[in-house]
Coordinates of C-alpha atoms in Angstrom, one line a residue:
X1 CA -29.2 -9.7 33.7
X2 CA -27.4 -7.5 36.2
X3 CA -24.4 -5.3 35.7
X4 CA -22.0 -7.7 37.1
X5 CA -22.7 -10.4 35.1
X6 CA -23.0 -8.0 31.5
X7 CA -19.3 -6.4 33.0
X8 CA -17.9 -10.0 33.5
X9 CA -19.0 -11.3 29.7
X10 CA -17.7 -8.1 28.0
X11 CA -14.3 -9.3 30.0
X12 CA -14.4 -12.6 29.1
X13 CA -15.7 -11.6 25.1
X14 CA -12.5 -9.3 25.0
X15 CA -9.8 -11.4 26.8
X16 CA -11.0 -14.6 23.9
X17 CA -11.0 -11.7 21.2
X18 CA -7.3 -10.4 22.6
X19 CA -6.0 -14.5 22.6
X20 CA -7.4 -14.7 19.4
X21 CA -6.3 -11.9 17.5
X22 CA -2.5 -12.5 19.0
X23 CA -2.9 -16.2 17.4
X24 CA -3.9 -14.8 14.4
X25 CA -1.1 -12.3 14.3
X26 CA 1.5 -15.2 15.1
X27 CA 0.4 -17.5 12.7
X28 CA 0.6 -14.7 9.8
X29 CA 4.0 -14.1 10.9
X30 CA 4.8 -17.7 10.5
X31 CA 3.1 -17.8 6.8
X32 CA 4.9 -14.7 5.9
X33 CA 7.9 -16.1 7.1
X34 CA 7.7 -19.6 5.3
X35 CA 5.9 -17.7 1.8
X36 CA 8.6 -14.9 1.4
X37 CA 11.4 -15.7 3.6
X38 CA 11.4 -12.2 5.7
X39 CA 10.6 -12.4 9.0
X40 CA 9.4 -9.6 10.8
X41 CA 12.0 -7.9 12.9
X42 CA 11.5 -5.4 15.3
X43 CA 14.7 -2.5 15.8
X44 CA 15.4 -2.5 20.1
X45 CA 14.8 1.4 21.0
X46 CA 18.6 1.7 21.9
X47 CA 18.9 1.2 18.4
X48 CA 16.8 3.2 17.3
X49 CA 18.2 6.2 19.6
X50 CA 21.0 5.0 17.9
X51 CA 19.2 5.9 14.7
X52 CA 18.0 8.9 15.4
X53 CA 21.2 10.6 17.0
X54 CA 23.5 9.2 14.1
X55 CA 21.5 10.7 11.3
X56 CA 21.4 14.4 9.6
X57 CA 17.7 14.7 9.0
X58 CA 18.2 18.4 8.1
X59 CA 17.1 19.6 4.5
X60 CA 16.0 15.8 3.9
X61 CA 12.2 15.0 2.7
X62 CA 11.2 11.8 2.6
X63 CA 12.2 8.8 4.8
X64 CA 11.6 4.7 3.6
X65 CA 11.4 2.1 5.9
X66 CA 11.5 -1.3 4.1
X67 CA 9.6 -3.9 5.7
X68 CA 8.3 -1.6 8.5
X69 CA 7.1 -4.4 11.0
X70 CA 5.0 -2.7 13.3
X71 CA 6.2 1.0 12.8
X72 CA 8.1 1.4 15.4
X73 CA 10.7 3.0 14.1
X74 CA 8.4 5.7 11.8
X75 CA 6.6 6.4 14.6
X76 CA 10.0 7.9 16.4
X77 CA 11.4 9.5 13.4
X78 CA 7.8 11.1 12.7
X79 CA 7.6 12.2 16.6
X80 CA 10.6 14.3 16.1
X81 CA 11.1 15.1 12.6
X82 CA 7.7 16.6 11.6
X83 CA 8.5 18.0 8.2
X84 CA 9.9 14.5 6.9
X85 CA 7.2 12.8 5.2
X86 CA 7.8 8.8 6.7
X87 CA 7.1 6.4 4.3
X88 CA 6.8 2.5 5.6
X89 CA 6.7 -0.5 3.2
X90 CA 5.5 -3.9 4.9
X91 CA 3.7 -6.6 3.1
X92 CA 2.7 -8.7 6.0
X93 CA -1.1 -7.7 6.6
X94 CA -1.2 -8.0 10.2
X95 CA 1.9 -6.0 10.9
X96 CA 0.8 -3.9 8.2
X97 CA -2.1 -3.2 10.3
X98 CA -0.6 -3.1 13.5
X99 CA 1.9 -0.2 12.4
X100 CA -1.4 1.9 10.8
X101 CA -2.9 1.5 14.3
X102 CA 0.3 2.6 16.2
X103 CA 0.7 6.0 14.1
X104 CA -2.8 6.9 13.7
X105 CA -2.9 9.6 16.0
X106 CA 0.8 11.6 14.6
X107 CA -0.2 14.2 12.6
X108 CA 3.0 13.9 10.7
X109 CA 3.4 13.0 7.3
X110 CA 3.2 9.2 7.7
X111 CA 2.3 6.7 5.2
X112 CA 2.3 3.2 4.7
X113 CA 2.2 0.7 1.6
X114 CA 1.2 -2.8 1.9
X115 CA 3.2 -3.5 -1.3
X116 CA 6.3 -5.8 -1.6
X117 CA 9.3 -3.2 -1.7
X118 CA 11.0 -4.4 -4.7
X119 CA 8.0 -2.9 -6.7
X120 CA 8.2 0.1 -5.1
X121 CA 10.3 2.8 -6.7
X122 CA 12.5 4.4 -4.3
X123 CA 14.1 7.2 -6.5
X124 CA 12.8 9.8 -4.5
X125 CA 13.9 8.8 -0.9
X126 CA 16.5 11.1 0.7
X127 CA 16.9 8.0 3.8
X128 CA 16.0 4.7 3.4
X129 CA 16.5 2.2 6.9
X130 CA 16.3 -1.6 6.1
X131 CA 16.3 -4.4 8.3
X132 CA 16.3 -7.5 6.4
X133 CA 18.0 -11.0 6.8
X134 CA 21.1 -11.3 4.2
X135 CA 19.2 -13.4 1.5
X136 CA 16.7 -10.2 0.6
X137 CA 19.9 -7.6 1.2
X138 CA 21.5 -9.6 -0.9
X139 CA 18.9 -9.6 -4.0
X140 CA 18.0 -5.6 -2.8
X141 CA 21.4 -4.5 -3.4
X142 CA 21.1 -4.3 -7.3
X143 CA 17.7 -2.3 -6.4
X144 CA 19.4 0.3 -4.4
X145 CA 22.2 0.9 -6.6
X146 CA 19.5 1.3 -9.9
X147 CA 16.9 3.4 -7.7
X148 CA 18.4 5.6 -5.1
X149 CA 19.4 9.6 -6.5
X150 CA 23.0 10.9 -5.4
X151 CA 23.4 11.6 -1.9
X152 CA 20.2 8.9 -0.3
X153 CA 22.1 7.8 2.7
X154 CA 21.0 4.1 3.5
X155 CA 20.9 2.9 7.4
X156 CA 21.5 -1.0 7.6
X157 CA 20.5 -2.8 10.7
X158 CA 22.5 -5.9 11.7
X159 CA 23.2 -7.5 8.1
X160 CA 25.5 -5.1 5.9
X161 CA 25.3 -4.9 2.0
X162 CA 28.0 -6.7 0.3
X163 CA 29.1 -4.0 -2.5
X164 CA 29.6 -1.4 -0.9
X165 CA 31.6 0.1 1.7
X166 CA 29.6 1.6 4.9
X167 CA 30.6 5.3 5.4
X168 CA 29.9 4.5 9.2
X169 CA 29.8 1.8 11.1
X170 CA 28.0 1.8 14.9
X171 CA 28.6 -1.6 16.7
X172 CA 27.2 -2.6 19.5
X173 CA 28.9 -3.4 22.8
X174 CA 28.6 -7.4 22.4
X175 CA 27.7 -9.3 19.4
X176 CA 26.9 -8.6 15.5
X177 CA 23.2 -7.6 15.8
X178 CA 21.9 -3.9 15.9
X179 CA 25.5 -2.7 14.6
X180 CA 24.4 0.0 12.1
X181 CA 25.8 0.1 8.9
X182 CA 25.4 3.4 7.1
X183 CA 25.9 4.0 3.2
X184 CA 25.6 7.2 1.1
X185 CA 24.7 6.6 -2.3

């Protein structure tokens, strides 16, 4: 064997190893999605600008993201909040994965759970983001109002709670998604 040919099938091994793992990842979206209902949704970055210019991190400790996806959004709140230990929640493995591989080089305090968020206790969080279709918001609701200490301001993406009144509300230019609803327990 040459060094052509042993270049060429260590190409070809990880392009069918690439296609494969992306099949993988597509059809444990689509069990997720069927077994519990919640798909994975990812926050654009404009939003999640939007996130980070429209919050006061200051003197606050820990940060939830509930049903992190693919830690995105940790990973920018880590980057420039150092101190704030980041805290994601996601139950779907390979997203679960995928957001332990995206932050494994911060050095921040960033952690994540593969644990369904409704068993997770949240009485410590000083933020908690959530980007959930209305079905799950409307069955966390109860969870937030029992859990969450004085003062935990809440960040809603697209899909607002319906028993309470947002402090603030950031809309998009066009259309209902990616408005921010924010809520201070």
């Amino acid at each position: 064997m040459d060094i052509k040919s042993i270049f060429l099938d260590s190409i070809s091994i990880s392009l069918f190893l690439l296609v494969a793992c992306s099949i993988v990842f597509v059809y444990l979206n689509i069990f997720y999605f069927i077994y519990l209902k919640v798909p994975t949704l990812s926050a654009n970055n404009k939003v999640i600008e939007k996130i980070l210019r429209s919050i006061d991190f200051k003197g606050r400790k820990k940060f939830y993201d509930l049903g992190s996806g693919n830690g995105k959004l940790i990973s920018g709140v880590a980057s420039l909040y150092p101190d704030l230990e980041c805290i994601g929640i996601e139950y779907n493995i390979a997203a679960y994965y995928c957001a332990k591989t995206r932050n494994i080089f911060l050095k921040n305090k960033v952690s994540y759970l593969r644990e369904n968020f409704f068993k997770v206790n949240l009485d410590d969080a000083d933020i908690v983001y959530i980007y959930l279709f209305p079905g799950v918001m409307n069955r966390l609701e109860a969870k937030l109002a029992n859990e969450l200490k004085s003062g935990t301001v809440v960040v809603v993406n697209s899909f607002p709670l319906k028993s309470k009144e947002p402090k603030k509300i950031i809309r998009r230019k066009f259309g209902a998604l990616d408005t921010l609803y924010i809520y201070e327990y």
